[in-house]
């Protein structure tokens, strides 16, 4: 059963060949079996899952079920879930039980989905390898000596190993797309404002965006249908009607104008990955797409700009964790200052402290103009590059990540090499655009992702392009050995 996509599982439920309760038990059993090895879950919620499954079965019998009713889902542990621990993979929130649901969780609950548990991640979503978790690293099911990518590595790993059919993720600088690429699954980062951030613990608020992670573009479309939409509790959520993202999947891509940015195929890219992406592009050409070479001249500035803006916003967002109102509090504080210092000192991990320091520095008087303001100006240039490109082409294609999954520990002592993992993803967040990563082949047995970037609110077109590619390829159908 676990080899099925969400779409196939949904058909089994609707035709009553299988109940949600049976399906949920199968996935829970797989999660319990493989999690001790992969460490992709921080918590499982079997009782709640079975309750939700029984309720879903009732809905199916009453004839008022939708395509997601009864389907198991895993939430990244950054989404608040009423009554379940929401740790953000931090000691700071190890004891935090949210008193409410994030809007995304609420919407998927309303659709009748079944929450299996909460997935592991980099602490407060800061990282590209999932090694920055208070609960330990997540392993890549394609090779357990390697990282699954981050920060939504737990969600990506759980889908790749078929411990869950679909999952939620969040993407501030690549955290949906890069782990999707490294684990061989499909992940979509929507346009900034398309999906509510309410109840999604903030990392860098002007960049954070939640989105679907799945085996296929079709499954991602179904999930996005339910996740997207206006929410008055998030002031940056856009009040625009939500497309039916499945409606255009079958459209022909004859005449689709694809841009290949010269800057995405430079020296940083593993040449084997470059070859696979070119093969994938040829396949799209055979379906009628037209290829243009384009320029995104400020690409080299995206990592430096991102690593100023993101830490600045993180230092501000994380100031609320002070040991007073919620989260970790140190033992026997001497006075208020000791309470703040030790609670934060003991509650946050090393990477967070680096970023809080950098963020505080670039925002401080005297340095603000030199760093933060400059980064904001670069951000505008990056956005303008994309807008220039979208005058000529409809989508932009390139690799998602410059390398395949790297070894655990390989980049932990070298933050710059770790940050460079995000070289093709961060500019999309700086510009607020949507982008999807789809499996495009293997190099030495490890999955490679192709990234398709679109203009604002072009999620339908991205999903259509990805779906058409997946009709011609079966990379998304390949399972890591030992999990089939
Ligand atoms: N790897 C990037 C970072 O560490 C992006 C993380 C994310 O998208 N949440 O900030």
JSON list of N, CA, C and O and ligand atoms in Angstrom, two decimals, residues 76 124-128 150-151 170-176 203 208 306-307 310 351 355 418-419 422 426 429, ligand 1:
[
{"chain": "A", "resi": 76, "resn": "UNK", "atom": "N", "xyz": [5.59, 19.19, 9.70]},
{"chain": "A", "resi": 76, "resn": "UNK", "atom": "CA", "xyz": [6.89, 19.66, 10.19]},
{"chain": "A", "resi": 76, "resn": "UNK", "atom": "C", "xyz": [6.66, 20.24, 11.59]},
{"chain": "A", "resi": 76, "resn": "UNK", "atom": "O", "xyz": [5.65, 20.92, 11.83]},
{"chain": "A", "resi": 124, "resn": "UNK", "atom": "N", "xyz": [14.55, 25.57, 14.69]},
{"chain": "A", "resi": 124, "resn": "UNK", "atom": "CA", "xyz": [13.91, 26.80, 14.20]},
{"chain": "A", "resi": 124, "resn": "UNK", "atom": "C", "xyz": [14.10, 27.00, 12.70]},
{"chain": "A", "resi": 124, "resn": "UNK", "atom": "O", "xyz": [14.15, 28.12, 12.20]},
{"chain": "A", "resi": 125, "resn": "UNK", "atom": "N", "xyz": [14.25, 25.88, 11.98]},
{"chain": "A", "resi": 125, "resn": "UNK", "atom": "CA", "xyz": [14.35, 25.88, 10.50]},
{"chain": "A", "resi": 125, "resn": "UNK", "atom": "C", "xyz": [15.63, 26.50, 9.97]},
{"chain": "A", "resi": 125, "resn": "UNK", "atom": "O", "xyz": [15.69, 26.93, 8.82]},
{"chain": "A", "resi": 126, "resn": "UNK", "atom": "N", "xyz": [16.66, 26.54, 10.82]},
{"chain": "A", "resi": 126, "resn": "UNK", "atom": "CA", "xyz": [17.93, 27.12, 10.38]},
{"chain": "A", "resi": 126, "resn": "UNK", "atom": "C", "xyz": [18.92, 26.01, 10.08]},
{"chain": "A", "resi": 126, "resn": "UNK", "atom": "O", "xyz": [19.47, 25.39, 11.00]},
{"chain": "A", "resi": 127, "resn": "UNK", "atom": "N", "xyz": [19.12, 25.77, 8.80]},
{"chain": "A", "resi": 127, "resn": "UNK", "atom": "CA", "xyz": [20.07, 24.75, 8.41]},
{"chain": "A", "resi": 127, "resn": "UNK", "atom": "C", "xyz": [19.73, 24.18, 7.04]},
{"chain": "A", "resi": 127, "resn": "UNK", "atom": "O", "xyz": [18.64, 24.42, 6.51]},
{"chain": "A", "resi": 128, "resn": "UNK", "atom": "N", "xyz": [20.68, 23.43, 6.50]},
{"chain": "A", "resi": 128, "resn": "UNK", "atom": "CA", "xyz": [20.51, 22.84, 5.17]},
{"chain": "A", "resi": 128, "resn": "UNK", "atom": "C", "xyz": [20.80, 21.34, 5.21]},
{"chain": "A", "resi": 128, "resn": "UNK", "atom": "O", "xyz": [20.95, 20.72, 4.16]},
{"chain": "A", "resi": 150, "resn": "UNK", "atom": "N", "xyz": [17.96, 20.11, 4.47]},
{"chain": "A", "resi": 150, "resn": "UNK", "atom": "CA", "xyz": [17.21, 20.76, 5.54]},
{"chain": "A", "resi": 150, "resn": "UNK", "atom": "C", "xyz": [16.65, 22.08, 5.07]},
{"chain": "A", "resi": 150, "resn": "UNK", "atom": "O", "xyz": [16.96, 22.52, 3.97]},
{"chain": "A", "resi": 151, "resn": "UNK", "atom": "N", "xyz": [15.81, 22.68, 5.85]},
{"chain": "A", "resi": 151, "resn": "UNK", "atom": "CA", "xyz": [15.50, 22.25, 7.19]},
{"chain": "A", "resi": 151, "resn": "UNK", "atom": "C", "xyz": [14.34, 21.26, 7.28]},
{"chain": "A", "resi": 151, "resn": "UNK", "atom": "O", "xyz": [14.18, 20.62, 8.33]},
{"chain": "A", "resi": 170, "resn": "UNK", "atom": "N", "xyz": [8.27, 23.97, 5.38]},
{"chain": "A", "resi": 170, "resn": "UNK", "atom": "CA", "xyz": [8.36, 25.43, 5.25]},
{"chain": "A", "resi": 170, "resn": "UNK", "atom": "C", "xyz": [9.67, 25.75, 4.57]},
{"chain": "A", "resi": 170, "resn": "UNK", "atom": "O", "xyz": [10.63, 24.98, 4.66]},
{"chain": "A", "resi": 171, "resn": "UNK", "atom": "N", "xyz": [9.68, 26.88, 3.87]},
{"chain": "A", "resi": 171, "resn": "UNK", "atom": "CA", "xyz": [10.82, 27.22, 3.02]},
{"chain": "A", "resi": 171, "resn": "UNK", "atom": "C", "xyz": [11.13, 28.71, 3.19]},
{"chain": "A", "resi": 171, "resn": "UNK", "atom": "O", "xyz": [10.34, 29.57, 2.80]},
{"chain": "A", "resi": 172, "resn": "UNK", "atom": "N", "xyz": [12.27, 28.99, 3.82]},
{"chain": "A", "resi": 172, "resn": "UNK", "atom": "CA", "xyz": [12.72, 30.36, 4.05]},
{"chain": "A", "resi": 172, "resn": "UNK", "atom": "C", "xyz": [13.83, 30.72, 3.07]},
{"chain": "A", "resi": 172, "resn": "UNK", "atom": "O", "xyz": [13.97, 31.86, 2.66]},
{"chain": "A", "resi": 173, "resn": "UNK", "atom": "N", "xyz": [14.61, 29.65, 2.73]},
{"chain": "A", "resi": 173, "resn": "UNK", "atom": "CA", "xyz": [15.70, 29.86, 1.78]},
{"chain": "A", "resi": 173, "resn": "UNK", "atom": "C", "xyz": [15.95, 28.61, 0.95]},
{"chain": "A", "resi": 173, "resn": "UNK", "atom": "O", "xyz": [16.99, 28.48, 0.32]},
{"chain": "A", "resi": 174, "resn": "UNK", "atom": "N", "xyz": [15.01, 27.67, 1.02]},
{"chain": "A", "resi": 174, "resn": "UNK", "atom": "CA", "xyz": [15.18, 26.43, 0.25]},
{"chain": "A", "resi": 174, "resn": "UNK", "atom": "C", "xyz": [14.74, 25.19, 1.01]},
{"chain": "A", "resi": 174, "resn": "UNK", "atom": "O", "xyz": [14.86, 24.07, 0.51]},
{"chain": "A", "resi": 175, "resn": "UNK", "atom": "N", "xyz": [14.22, 25.38, 2.22]},
{"chain": "A", "resi": 175, "resn": "UNK", "atom": "CA", "xyz": [13.98, 24.25, 3.11]},
{"chain": "A", "resi": 175, "resn": "UNK", "atom": "C", "xyz": [12.91, 23.25, 2.69]},
{"chain": "A", "resi": 175, "resn": "UNK", "atom": "O", "xyz": [12.82, 22.19, 3.28]},
{"chain": "A", "resi": 176, "resn": "UNK", "atom": "N", "xyz": [12.11, 23.58, 1.67]},
{"chain": "A", "resi": 176, "resn": "UNK", "atom": "CA", "xyz": [11.25, 22.55, 1.10]},
{"chain": "A", "resi": 176, "resn": "UNK", "atom": "C", "xyz": [11.96, 21.92, -0.09]},
{"chain": "A", "resi": 176, "resn": "UNK", "atom": "O", "xyz": [12.04, 20.69, -0.21]},
{"chain": "A", "resi": 203, "resn": "UNK", "atom": "N", "xyz": [10.76, 32.19, 11.60]},
{"chain": "A", "resi": 203, "resn": "UNK", "atom": "CA", "xyz": [12.22, 32.25, 11.50]},
{"chain": "A", "resi": 203, "resn": "UNK", "atom": "C", "xyz": [12.54, 33.63, 10.92]},
{"chain": "A", "resi": 203, "resn": "UNK", "atom": "O", "xyz": [12.99, 34.52, 11.64]},
{"chain": "A", "resi": 208, "resn": "UNK", "atom": "N", "xyz": [9.69, 33.40, 5.07]},
{"chain": "A", "resi": 208, "resn": "UNK", "atom": "CA", "xyz": [9.06, 32.11, 5.41]},
{"chain": "A", "resi": 208, "resn": "UNK", "atom": "C", "xyz": [7.80, 31.85, 4.58]},
{"chain": "A", "resi": 208, "resn": "UNK", "atom": "O", "xyz": [6.95, 32.74, 4.45]},
{"chain": "A", "resi": 306, "resn": "UNK", "atom": "N", "xyz": [20.98, 37.07, 1.57]},
{"chain": "A", "resi": 306, "resn": "UNK", "atom": "CA", "xyz": [20.11, 36.22, 2.39]},
{"chain": "A", "resi": 306, "resn": "UNK", "atom": "C", "xyz": [20.67, 36.06, 3.80]},
{"chain": "A", "resi": 306, "resn": "UNK", "atom": "O", "xyz": [19.94, 36.13, 4.79]},
{"chain": "A", "resi": 307, "resn": "UNK", "atom": "N", "xyz": [21.99, 35.85, 3.89]},
{"chain": "A", "resi": 307, "resn": "UNK", "atom": "CA", "xyz": [22.58, 35.61, 5.21]},
{"chain": "A", "resi": 307, "resn": "UNK", "atom": "C", "xyz": [22.83, 36.90, 6.00]},
{"chain": "A", "resi": 307, "resn": "UNK", "atom": "O", "xyz": [23.50, 36.90, 7.03]},
{"chain": "A", "resi": 310, "resn": "UNK", "atom": "N", "xyz": [18.09, 37.13, 6.65]},
{"chain": "A", "resi": 310, "resn": "UNK", "atom": "CA", "xyz": [17.49, 36.05, 7.45]},
{"chain": "A", "resi": 310, "resn": "UNK", "atom": "C", "xyz": [17.96, 36.13, 8.92]},
{"chain": "A", "resi": 310, "resn": "UNK", "atom": "O", "xyz": [17.11, 36.10, 9.82]},
{"chain": "A", "resi": 351, "resn": "UNK", "atom": "N", "xyz": [24.13, 26.97, 16.14]},
{"chain": "A", "resi": 351, "resn": "UNK", "atom": "CA", "xyz": [23.85, 27.71, 14.89]},
{"chain": "A", "resi": 351, "resn": "UNK", "atom": "C", "xyz": [22.91, 28.89, 15.15]},
{"chain": "A", "resi": 351, "resn": "UNK", "atom": "O", "xyz": [23.07, 29.97, 14.60]},
{"chain": "A", "resi": 355, "resn": "UNK", "atom": "N", "xyz": [23.57, 32.93, 14.48]},
{"chain": "A", "resi": 355, "resn": "UNK", "atom": "CA", "xyz": [22.69, 33.78, 13.65]},
{"chain": "A", "resi": 355, "resn": "UNK", "atom": "C", "xyz": [22.12, 34.95, 14.46]},
{"chain": "A", "resi": 355, "resn": "UNK", "atom": "O", "xyz": [21.96, 36.04, 13.93]},
{"chain": "A", "resi": 418, "resn": "UNK", "atom": "N", "xyz": [28.27, 25.06, 3.96]},
{"chain": "A", "resi": 418, "resn": "UNK", "atom": "CA", "xyz": [26.88, 24.69, 4.25]},
{"chain": "A", "resi": 418, "resn": "UNK", "atom": "C", "xyz": [25.93, 25.71, 3.62]},
{"chain": "A", "resi": 418, "resn": "UNK", "atom": "O", "xyz": [24.95, 25.33, 2.97]},
{"chain": "A", "resi": 419, "resn": "UNK", "atom": "N", "xyz": [26.23, 26.99, 3.79]},
{"chain": "A", "resi": 419, "resn": "UNK", "atom": "CA", "xyz": [25.34, 28.02, 3.25]},
{"chain": "A", "resi": 419, "resn": "UNK", "atom": "C", "xyz": [25.26, 27.96, 1.73]},
{"chain": "A", "resi": 419, "resn": "UNK", "atom": "O", "xyz": [24.24, 28.29, 1.13]},
{"chain": "A", "resi": 422, "resn": "UNK", "atom": "N", "xyz": [22.53, 26.40, -0.58]},
{"chain": "A", "resi": 422, "resn": "UNK", "atom": "CA", "xyz": [21.28, 27.11, -0.91]},
{"chain": "A", "resi": 422, "resn": "UNK", "atom": "C", "xyz": [21.44, 28.06, -2.08]},
{"chain": "A", "resi": 422, "resn": "UNK", "atom": "O", "xyz": [20.59, 28.91, -2.32]},
{"chain": "A", "resi": 426, "resn": "UNK", "atom": "N", "xyz": [17.85, 30.36, -2.50]},
{"chain": "A", "resi": 426, "resn": "UNK", "atom": "CA", "xyz": [17.54, 31.54, -1.67]},
{"chain": "A", "resi": 426, "resn": "UNK", "atom": "C", "xyz": [17.02, 32.74, -2.47]},
{"chain": "A", "resi": 426, "resn": "UNK", "atom": "O", "xyz": [16.21, 33.52, -1.97]},
{"chain": "A", "resi": 429, "resn": "UNK", "atom": "N", "xyz": [13.30, 33.02, -2.57]},
{"chain": "A", "resi": 429, "resn": "UNK", "atom": "CA", "xyz": [12.67, 33.57, -1.36]},
{"chain": "A", "resi": 429, "resn": "UNK", "atom": "C", "xyz": [12.87, 35.07, -1.27]},
{"chain": "A", "resi": 429, "resn": "UNK", "atom": "O", "xyz": [11.97, 35.80, -0.87]},
{"chain": "B", "resi": 1, "resn": "LIG", "atom": "N1", "xyz": [19.29, 26.64, 4.68]},
{"chain": "B", "resi": 1, "resn": "LIG", "atom": "C1", "xyz": [18.72, 27.94, 4.80]},
{"chain": "B", "resi": 1, "resn": "LIG", "atom": "C2", "xyz": [19.00, 28.50, 6.18]},
{"chain": "B", "resi": 1, "resn": "LIG", "atom": "O1", "xyz": [19.66, 27.87, 6.91]},
{"chain": "B", "resi": 1, "resn": "LIG", "atom": "C3", "xyz": [17.24, 27.89, 4.53]},
{"chain": "B", "resi": 1, "resn": "LIG", "atom": "C4", "xyz": [16.46, 27.34, 5.64]},
{"chain": "B", "resi": 1, "resn": "LIG", "atom": "C5", "xyz": [14.99, 27.41, 5.38]},
{"chain": "B", "resi": 1, "resn": "LIG", "atom": "O2", "xyz": [14.54, 27.54, 4.24]},
{"chain": "B", "resi": 1, "resn": "LIG", "atom": "N2", "xyz": [14.22, 27.35, 6.46]},
{"chain": "B", "resi": 1, "resn": "LIG", "atom": "O3", "xyz": [18.56, 29.54, 6.52]}
]
